[in-house]
Coordinates of C-alpha atoms and ligand atoms in Angstrom, one line a residue:
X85 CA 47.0 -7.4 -171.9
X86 CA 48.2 -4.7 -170.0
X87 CA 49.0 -2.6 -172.6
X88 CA 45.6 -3.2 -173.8
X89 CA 44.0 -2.1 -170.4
X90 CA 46.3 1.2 -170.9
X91 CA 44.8 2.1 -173.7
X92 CA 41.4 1.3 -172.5
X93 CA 41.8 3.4 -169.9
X94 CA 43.5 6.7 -171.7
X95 CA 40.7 6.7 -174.2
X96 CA 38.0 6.6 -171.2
X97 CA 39.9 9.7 -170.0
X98 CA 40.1 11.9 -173.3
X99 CA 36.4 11.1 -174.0
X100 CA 35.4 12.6 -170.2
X101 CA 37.8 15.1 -170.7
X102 CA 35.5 15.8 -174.3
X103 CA 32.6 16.4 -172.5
X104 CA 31.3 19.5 -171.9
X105 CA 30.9 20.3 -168.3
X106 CA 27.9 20.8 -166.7
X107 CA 27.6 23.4 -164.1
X108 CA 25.8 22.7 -161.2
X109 CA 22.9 25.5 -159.5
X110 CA 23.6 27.6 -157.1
X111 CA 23.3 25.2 -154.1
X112 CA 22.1 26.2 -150.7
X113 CA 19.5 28.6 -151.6
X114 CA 16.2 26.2 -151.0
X115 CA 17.2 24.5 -147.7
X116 CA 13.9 25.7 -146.7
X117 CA 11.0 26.2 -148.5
X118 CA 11.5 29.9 -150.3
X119 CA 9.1 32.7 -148.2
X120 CA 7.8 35.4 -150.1
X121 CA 5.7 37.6 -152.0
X122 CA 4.5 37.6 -155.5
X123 CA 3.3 40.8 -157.7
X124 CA 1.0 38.3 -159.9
X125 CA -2.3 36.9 -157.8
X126 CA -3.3 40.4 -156.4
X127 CA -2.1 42.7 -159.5
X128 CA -1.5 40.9 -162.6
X129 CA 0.1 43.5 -164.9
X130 CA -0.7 46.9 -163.2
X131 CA 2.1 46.6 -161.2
X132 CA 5.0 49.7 -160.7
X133 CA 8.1 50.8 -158.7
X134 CA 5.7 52.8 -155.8
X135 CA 3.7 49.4 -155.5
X136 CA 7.1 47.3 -155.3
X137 CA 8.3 49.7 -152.5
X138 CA 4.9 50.3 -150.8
X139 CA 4.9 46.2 -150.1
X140 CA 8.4 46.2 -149.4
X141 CA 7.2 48.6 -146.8
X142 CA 4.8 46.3 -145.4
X143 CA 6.7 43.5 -145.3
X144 CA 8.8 45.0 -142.9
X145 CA 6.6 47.0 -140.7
X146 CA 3.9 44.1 -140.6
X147 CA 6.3 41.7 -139.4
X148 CA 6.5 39.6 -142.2
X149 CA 9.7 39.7 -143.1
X150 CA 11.0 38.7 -139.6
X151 CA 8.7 35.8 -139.9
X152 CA 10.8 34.8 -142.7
X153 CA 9.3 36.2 -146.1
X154 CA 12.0 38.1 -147.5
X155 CA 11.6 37.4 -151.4
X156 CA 9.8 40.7 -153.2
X157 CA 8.8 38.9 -156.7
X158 CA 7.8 41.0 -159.5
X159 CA 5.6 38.7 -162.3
X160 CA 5.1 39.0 -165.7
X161 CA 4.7 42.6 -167.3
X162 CA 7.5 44.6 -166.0
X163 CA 9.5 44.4 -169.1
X164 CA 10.5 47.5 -171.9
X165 CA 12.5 46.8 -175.1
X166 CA 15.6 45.0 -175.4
X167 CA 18.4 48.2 -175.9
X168 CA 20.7 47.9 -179.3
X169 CA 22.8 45.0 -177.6
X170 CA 19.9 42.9 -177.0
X171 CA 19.9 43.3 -173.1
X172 CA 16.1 43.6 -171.7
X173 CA 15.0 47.2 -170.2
X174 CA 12.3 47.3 -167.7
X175 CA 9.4 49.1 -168.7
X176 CA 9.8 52.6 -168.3
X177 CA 6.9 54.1 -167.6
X178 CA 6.3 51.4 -164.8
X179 CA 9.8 51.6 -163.5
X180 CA 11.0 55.0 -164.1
X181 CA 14.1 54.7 -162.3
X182 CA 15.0 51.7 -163.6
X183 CA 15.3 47.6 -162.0
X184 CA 18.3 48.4 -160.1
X185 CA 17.0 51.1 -157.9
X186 CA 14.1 48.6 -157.2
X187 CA 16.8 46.0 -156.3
X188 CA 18.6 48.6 -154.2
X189 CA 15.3 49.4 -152.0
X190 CA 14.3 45.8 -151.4
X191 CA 17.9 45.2 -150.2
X192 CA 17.7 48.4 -148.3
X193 CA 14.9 47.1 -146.2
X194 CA 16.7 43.5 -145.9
X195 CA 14.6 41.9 -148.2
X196 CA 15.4 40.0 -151.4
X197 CA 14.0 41.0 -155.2
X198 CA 12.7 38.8 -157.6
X199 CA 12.1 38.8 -161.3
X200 CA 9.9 37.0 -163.9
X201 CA 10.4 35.4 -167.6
X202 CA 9.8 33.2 -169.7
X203 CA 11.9 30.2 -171.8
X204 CA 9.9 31.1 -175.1
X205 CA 9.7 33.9 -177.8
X206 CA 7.3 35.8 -175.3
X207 CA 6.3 35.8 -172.0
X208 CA 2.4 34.5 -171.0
X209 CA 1.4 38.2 -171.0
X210 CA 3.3 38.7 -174.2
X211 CA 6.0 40.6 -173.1
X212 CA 9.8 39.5 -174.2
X213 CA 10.6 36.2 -173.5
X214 CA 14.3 34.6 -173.1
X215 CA 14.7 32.4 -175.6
X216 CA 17.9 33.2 -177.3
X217 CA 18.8 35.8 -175.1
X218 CA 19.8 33.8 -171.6
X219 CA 22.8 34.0 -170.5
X220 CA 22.1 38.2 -171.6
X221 CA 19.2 38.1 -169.6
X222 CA 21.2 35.8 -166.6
X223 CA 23.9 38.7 -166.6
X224 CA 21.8 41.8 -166.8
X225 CA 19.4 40.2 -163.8
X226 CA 22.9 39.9 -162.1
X227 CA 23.9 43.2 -162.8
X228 CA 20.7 44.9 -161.5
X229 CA 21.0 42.5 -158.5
X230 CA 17.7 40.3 -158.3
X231 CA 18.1 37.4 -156.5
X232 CA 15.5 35.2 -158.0
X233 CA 14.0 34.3 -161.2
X234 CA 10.6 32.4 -162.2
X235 CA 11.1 30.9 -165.5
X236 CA 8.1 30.2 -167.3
X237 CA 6.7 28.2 -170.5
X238 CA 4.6 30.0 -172.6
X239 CA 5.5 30.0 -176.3
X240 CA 7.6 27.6 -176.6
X241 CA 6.8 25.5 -179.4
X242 CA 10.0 23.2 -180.6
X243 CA 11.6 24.2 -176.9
X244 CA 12.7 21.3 -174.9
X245 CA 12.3 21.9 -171.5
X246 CA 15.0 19.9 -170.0
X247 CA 17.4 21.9 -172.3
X248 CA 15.7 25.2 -171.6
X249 CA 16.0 25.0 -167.9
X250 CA 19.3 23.4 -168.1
X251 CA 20.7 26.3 -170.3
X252 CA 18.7 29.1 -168.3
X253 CA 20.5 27.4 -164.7
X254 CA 23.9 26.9 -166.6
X255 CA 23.4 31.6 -167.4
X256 CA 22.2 32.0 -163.5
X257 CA 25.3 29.9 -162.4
X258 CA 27.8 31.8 -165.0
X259 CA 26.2 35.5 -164.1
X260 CA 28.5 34.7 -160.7
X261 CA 25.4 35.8 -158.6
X262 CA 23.4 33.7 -156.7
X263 CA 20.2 33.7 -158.2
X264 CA 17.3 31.0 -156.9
X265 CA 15.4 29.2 -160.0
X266 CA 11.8 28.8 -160.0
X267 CA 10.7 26.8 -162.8
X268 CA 7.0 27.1 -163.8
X269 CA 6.6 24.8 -166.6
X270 CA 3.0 23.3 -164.7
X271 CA 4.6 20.3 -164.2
X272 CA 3.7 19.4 -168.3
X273 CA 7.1 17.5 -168.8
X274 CA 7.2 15.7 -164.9
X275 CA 10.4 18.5 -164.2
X276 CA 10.2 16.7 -160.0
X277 CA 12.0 13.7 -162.5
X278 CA 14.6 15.7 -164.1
X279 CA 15.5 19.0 -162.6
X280 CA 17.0 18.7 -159.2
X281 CA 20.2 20.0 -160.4
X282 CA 18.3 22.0 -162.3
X283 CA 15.9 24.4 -160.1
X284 CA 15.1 24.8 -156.7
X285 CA 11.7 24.3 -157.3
X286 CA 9.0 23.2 -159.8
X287 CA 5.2 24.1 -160.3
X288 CA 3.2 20.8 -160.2
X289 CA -0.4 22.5 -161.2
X290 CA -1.6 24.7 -163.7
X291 CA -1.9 28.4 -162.2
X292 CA -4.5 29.0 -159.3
X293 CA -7.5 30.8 -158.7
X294 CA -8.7 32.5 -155.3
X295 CA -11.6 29.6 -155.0
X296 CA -11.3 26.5 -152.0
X297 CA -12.5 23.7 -154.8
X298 CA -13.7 24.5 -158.4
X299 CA -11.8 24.6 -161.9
X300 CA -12.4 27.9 -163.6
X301 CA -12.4 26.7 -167.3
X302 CA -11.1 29.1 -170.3
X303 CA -12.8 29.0 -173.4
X304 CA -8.6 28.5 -174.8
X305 CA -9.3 25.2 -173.3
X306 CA -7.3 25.6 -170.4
X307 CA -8.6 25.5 -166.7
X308 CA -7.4 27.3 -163.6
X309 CA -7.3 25.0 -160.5
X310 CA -8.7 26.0 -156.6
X311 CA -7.1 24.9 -153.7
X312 CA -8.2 21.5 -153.6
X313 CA -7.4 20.7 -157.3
X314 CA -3.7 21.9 -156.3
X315 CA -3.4 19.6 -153.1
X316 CA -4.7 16.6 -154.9
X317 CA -2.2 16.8 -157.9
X318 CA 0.7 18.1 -155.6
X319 CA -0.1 14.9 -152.9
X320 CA 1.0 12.7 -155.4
X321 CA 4.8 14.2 -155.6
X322 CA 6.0 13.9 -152.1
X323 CA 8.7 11.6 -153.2
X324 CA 10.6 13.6 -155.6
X325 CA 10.9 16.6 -153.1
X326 CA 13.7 17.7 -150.4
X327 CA 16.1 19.8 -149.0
X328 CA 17.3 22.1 -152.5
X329 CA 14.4 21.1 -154.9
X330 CA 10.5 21.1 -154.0
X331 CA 7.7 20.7 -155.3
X332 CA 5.4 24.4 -156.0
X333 CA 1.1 24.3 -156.1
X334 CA 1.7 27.8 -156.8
X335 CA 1.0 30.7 -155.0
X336 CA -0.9 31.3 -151.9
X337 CA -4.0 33.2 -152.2
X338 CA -4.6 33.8 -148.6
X339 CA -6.4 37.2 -148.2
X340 CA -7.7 37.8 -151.4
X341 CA -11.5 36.7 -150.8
X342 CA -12.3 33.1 -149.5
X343 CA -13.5 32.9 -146.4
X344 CA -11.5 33.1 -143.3
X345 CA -11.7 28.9 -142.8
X346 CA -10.8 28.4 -146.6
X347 CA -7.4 30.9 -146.2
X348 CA -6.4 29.2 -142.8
X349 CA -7.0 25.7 -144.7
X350 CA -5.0 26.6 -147.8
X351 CA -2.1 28.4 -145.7
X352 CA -2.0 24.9 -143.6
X353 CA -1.7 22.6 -146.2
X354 CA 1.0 24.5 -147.9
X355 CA 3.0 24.2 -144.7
X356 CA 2.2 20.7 -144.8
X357 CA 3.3 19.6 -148.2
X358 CA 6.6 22.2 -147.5
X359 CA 5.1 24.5 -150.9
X360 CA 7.0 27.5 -151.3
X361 CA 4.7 30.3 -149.5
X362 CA 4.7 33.4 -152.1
X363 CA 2.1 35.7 -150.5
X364 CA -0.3 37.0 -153.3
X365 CA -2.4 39.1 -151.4
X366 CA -1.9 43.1 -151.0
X367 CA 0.6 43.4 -147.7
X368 CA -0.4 47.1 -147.1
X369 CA -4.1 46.7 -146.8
X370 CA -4.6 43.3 -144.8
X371 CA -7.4 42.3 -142.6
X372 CA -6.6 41.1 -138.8
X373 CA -7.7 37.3 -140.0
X374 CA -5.6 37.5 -142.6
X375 CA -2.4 38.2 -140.4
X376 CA -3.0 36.2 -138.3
X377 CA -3.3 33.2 -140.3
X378 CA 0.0 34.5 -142.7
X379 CA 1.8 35.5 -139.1
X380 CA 1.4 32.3 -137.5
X381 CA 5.1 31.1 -136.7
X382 CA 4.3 28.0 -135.3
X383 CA 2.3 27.2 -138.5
X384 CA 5.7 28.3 -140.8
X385 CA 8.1 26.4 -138.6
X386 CA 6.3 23.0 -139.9
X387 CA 6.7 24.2 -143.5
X388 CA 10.4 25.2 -142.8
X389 CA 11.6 22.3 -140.5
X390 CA 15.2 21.3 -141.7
X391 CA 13.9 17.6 -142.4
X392 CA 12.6 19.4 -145.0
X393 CA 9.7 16.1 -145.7
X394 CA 6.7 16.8 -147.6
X395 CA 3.5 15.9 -145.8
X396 CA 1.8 12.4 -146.2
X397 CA -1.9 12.3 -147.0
X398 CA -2.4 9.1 -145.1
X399 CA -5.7 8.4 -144.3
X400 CA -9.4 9.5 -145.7
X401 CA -12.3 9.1 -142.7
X402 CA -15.6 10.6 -142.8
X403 CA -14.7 12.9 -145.5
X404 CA -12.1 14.1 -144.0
X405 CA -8.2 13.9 -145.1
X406 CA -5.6 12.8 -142.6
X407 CA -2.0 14.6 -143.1
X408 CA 1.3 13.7 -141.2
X409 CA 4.4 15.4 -141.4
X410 CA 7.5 14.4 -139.7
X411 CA 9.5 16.9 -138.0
X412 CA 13.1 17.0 -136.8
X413 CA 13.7 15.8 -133.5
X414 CA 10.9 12.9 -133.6
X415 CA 7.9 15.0 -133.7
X416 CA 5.6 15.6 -136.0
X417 CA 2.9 17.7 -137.6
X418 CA -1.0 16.1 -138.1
X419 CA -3.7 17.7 -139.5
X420 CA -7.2 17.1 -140.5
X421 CA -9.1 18.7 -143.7
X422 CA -12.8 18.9 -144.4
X423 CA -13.1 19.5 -148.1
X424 CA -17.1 18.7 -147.1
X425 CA -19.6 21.0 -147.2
X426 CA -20.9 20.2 -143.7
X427 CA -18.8 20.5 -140.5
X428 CA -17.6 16.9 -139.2
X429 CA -16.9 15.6 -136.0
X430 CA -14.4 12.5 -136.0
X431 CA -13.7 10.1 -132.6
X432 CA -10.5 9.7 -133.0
X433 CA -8.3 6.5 -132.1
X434 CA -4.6 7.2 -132.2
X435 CA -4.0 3.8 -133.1
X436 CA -5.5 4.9 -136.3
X437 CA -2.6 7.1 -136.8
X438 CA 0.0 4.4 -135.7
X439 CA 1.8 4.3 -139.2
X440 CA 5.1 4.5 -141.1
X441 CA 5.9 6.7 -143.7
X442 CA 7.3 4.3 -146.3
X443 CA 7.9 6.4 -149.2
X444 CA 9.9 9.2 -148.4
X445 CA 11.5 9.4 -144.1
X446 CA 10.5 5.7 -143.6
X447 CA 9.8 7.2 -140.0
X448 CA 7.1 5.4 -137.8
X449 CA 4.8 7.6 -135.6
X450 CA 5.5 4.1 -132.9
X451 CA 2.1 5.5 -131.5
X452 CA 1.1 2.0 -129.8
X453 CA 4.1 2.8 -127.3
X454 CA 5.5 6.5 -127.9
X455 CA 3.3 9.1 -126.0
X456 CA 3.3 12.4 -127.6
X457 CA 2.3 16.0 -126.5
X458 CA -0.6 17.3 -128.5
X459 CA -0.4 21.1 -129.5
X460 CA -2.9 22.7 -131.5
X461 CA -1.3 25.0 -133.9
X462 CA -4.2 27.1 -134.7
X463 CA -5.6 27.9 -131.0
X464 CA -1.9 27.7 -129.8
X465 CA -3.1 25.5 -126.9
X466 CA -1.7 22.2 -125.0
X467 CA -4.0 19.5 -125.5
X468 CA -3.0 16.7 -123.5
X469 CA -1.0 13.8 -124.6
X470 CA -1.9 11.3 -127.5
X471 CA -2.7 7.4 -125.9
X472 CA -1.1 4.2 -126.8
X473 CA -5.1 2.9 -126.0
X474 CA -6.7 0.9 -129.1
X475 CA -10.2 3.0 -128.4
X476 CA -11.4 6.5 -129.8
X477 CA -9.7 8.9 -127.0
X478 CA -11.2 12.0 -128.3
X479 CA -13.8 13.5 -130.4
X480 CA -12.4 16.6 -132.8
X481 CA -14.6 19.2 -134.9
X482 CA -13.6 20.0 -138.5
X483 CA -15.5 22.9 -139.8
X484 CA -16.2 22.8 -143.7
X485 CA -13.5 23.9 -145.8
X486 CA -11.4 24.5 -142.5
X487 CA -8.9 22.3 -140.8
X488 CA -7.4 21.1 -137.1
X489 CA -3.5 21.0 -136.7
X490 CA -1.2 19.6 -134.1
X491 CA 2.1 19.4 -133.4
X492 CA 2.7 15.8 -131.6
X493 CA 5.9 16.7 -129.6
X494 CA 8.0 13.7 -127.9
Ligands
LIG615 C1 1.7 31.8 -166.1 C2 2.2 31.4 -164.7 C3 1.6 32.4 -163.7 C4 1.9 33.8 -164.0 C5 1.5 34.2 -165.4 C6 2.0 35.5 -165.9 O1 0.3 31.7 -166.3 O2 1.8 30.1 -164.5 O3 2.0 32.0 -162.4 O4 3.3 34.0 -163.9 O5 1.9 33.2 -166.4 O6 1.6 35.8 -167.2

């Protein structure tokens, strides 16, 4: 019998010692949701080394980047030829001196660079893709020095996307840099099920459009979502994100034409669902509203508090959605969105609000005997205290397509 459990026991160990092993991603890179910028909203493909710098620029003299936006992303379309040896070029005429002088100024300035492709033959903009070619294209993004890569998923037909991402993590991991993964697969395979070793985070919406609530629909048969599409399919996914791996509704499109309500909206419910905030707007031309609203540290500490909890749509009144947050320390973050085209003007009962989050902190607000301190986040103002009172205490405007936020501090 003994003998028998031996032998049991040796072959257990030679068949784990037969497997391959997997190495994990670099860890400690998303803590936080990653801050930003992104070449794609604003510029699409006409993008080149004296933009890169010129935003770099801004970045830093705007303030940004002591706010806490220190990734410089560069999208699809900055890619030349692959050389003899099969390792990618950037695009000369766009980059003249090359990816690594790029990567030199952005670090120069204290600021990070990132770098765009694509786990298929070709990118989305039909540039070179990295199928075949990753742990090549891992190395020579390592040797330039970027410090984060969006991985996306056009053009790959027969490609599984667990193995995809898996492999292209496994070439970051073995480059012996540490490189942060954005996967951008749209969220077509459920990645928030599979890839928390994996990424660091994961698009959950197709791409987005600078519009608060309509689909813009391609004759290819594919749609681009607003604002509101993106919230309503990113609500769902609170569950599956945290500290290392969250969830992405894409990039922000703050300053690039809705109206001023519609951008402060948008930039608040990012920080409540903890989204990655990758500016798209252009940094060196930006209105006063517009830094403001992308400026606001109060608003960025909610989206980069260590709980690291993605907000809770918990309540619809009136038309109007009701968003917690917890917060480290007991506190939280509550906010009110009108999607409606009309202003609305709610009497609000905080015994309305006296909830527990079930799903993902299992924290209770205790509201019936827990007094808070109400701080509006957008006005920067103390407004009282919150009341353990069953009876509408107060009555609170919503504009349409805008939002209210608090912080309720203990
Ligand atoms: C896809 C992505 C976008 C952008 C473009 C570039 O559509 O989802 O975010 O990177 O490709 O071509």
């Amino acid at each position: 019998m003994k003998t028998k459990n031996f032998m049991v026991i040796m072959f257990a160990t030679l068949v784990l010692m037969a497997m391959p092993v997997q190495a994990q991603k670099w860890e400690h890179l998303a803590d936080t949701p990653q801050m930003g910028w992104s070449t794609w909203n604003k510029f699409q493909g006409n993008i080149s080394e004296d933009i890169i710098k010129g935003i770099a620029d801004a970045m830093v003299e705007s303030g940004l980047r002591d706010a806490g936006y220190t990734y410089i992303n560069i999208d699809d379309c900055w890619h030349g030829q692959r050389d003899g040896d099969g390792f990618i070029q950037a695009d000369p005429k766009k980059f003249p001196n090359g990816m690594k002088a790029v990567a030199d100024y952005v670090h120069a300035k204290g600021l990070k660079l990132g770098i765009y492709s694509d786990a298929g033959t070709g990118t989305c903009a039909g540039m070179p893709g990295s199928l075949g070619h990753e742990y090549q294209d891992a190395l020579q993004y390592a040797r330039w020095g970027v410090d984060y890569l969006k991985y996306d998923w056009c053009n790959t037909t027969n490609v599984n996307p667990h193995g995809a991402y898996q492999l292209i993590s496994d070439a970051l991991r073995a480059s012996g840099r540490p490189i942060f993964l954005s996967m951008c697969e749209w969220g077509n395979s459920k990645p928030w099920k599979w890839a928390r070793d994996i990424g660091h985070s994961w698009r959950t919406t197709p791409d987005i459009w600078c519009n608060f609530d309509s689909l813009r629909v391609f004759e290819a048969g594919y749609s681009q979502f607003g604002v509101m599409q993106c919230i309503a399919f990113n609500d769902s996914l609170r569950q599956y994100a945290g500290p290392g791996y969250w969830n992405d509704p894409d990039m922000l499109e703050v300053g690039n034409g809705m109206s001023e309500s519609e951008d402060r909206a948008h930039f608040t419910m990012w920080c409540m669902m903890a989204s990655p905030l990758i500016l798209g707007n252009d940094l060196r031309n930006m209105s006063e509203a517009t830094r403001n609203i992308l400026l606001n540290k109060e608003m960025i500490a909610i989206d980069q508090d260590p709980l690291g909890v993605q907000g809770w749509h918990c309540m619809d009144r009136d038309g109007l959605q009701f968003w917690l947050k917890p917060l480290v320390n007991g506190n939280w973050a509550f906010a009110i969105l009108n999607p409606t085209r009309s202003d609305v003007t709610y009497e609000l009962n905080w015994q309305d609000l006296n909830l527990t989050d079930k799903e993902v902190s299992g924290r209770s607000t205790k509201l019936d005997t827990q007094v808070y301190r109400v701080y509006n986040l957008w006005t920067h103002k103390k407004e009282g205290k919150t009341s353990v009172k069953n009876k509408p205490e107060r009555k609170i405007t919503v504009k349409s397509h805008d939002v209210v936020a608090y912080r309720l501090e203990l």
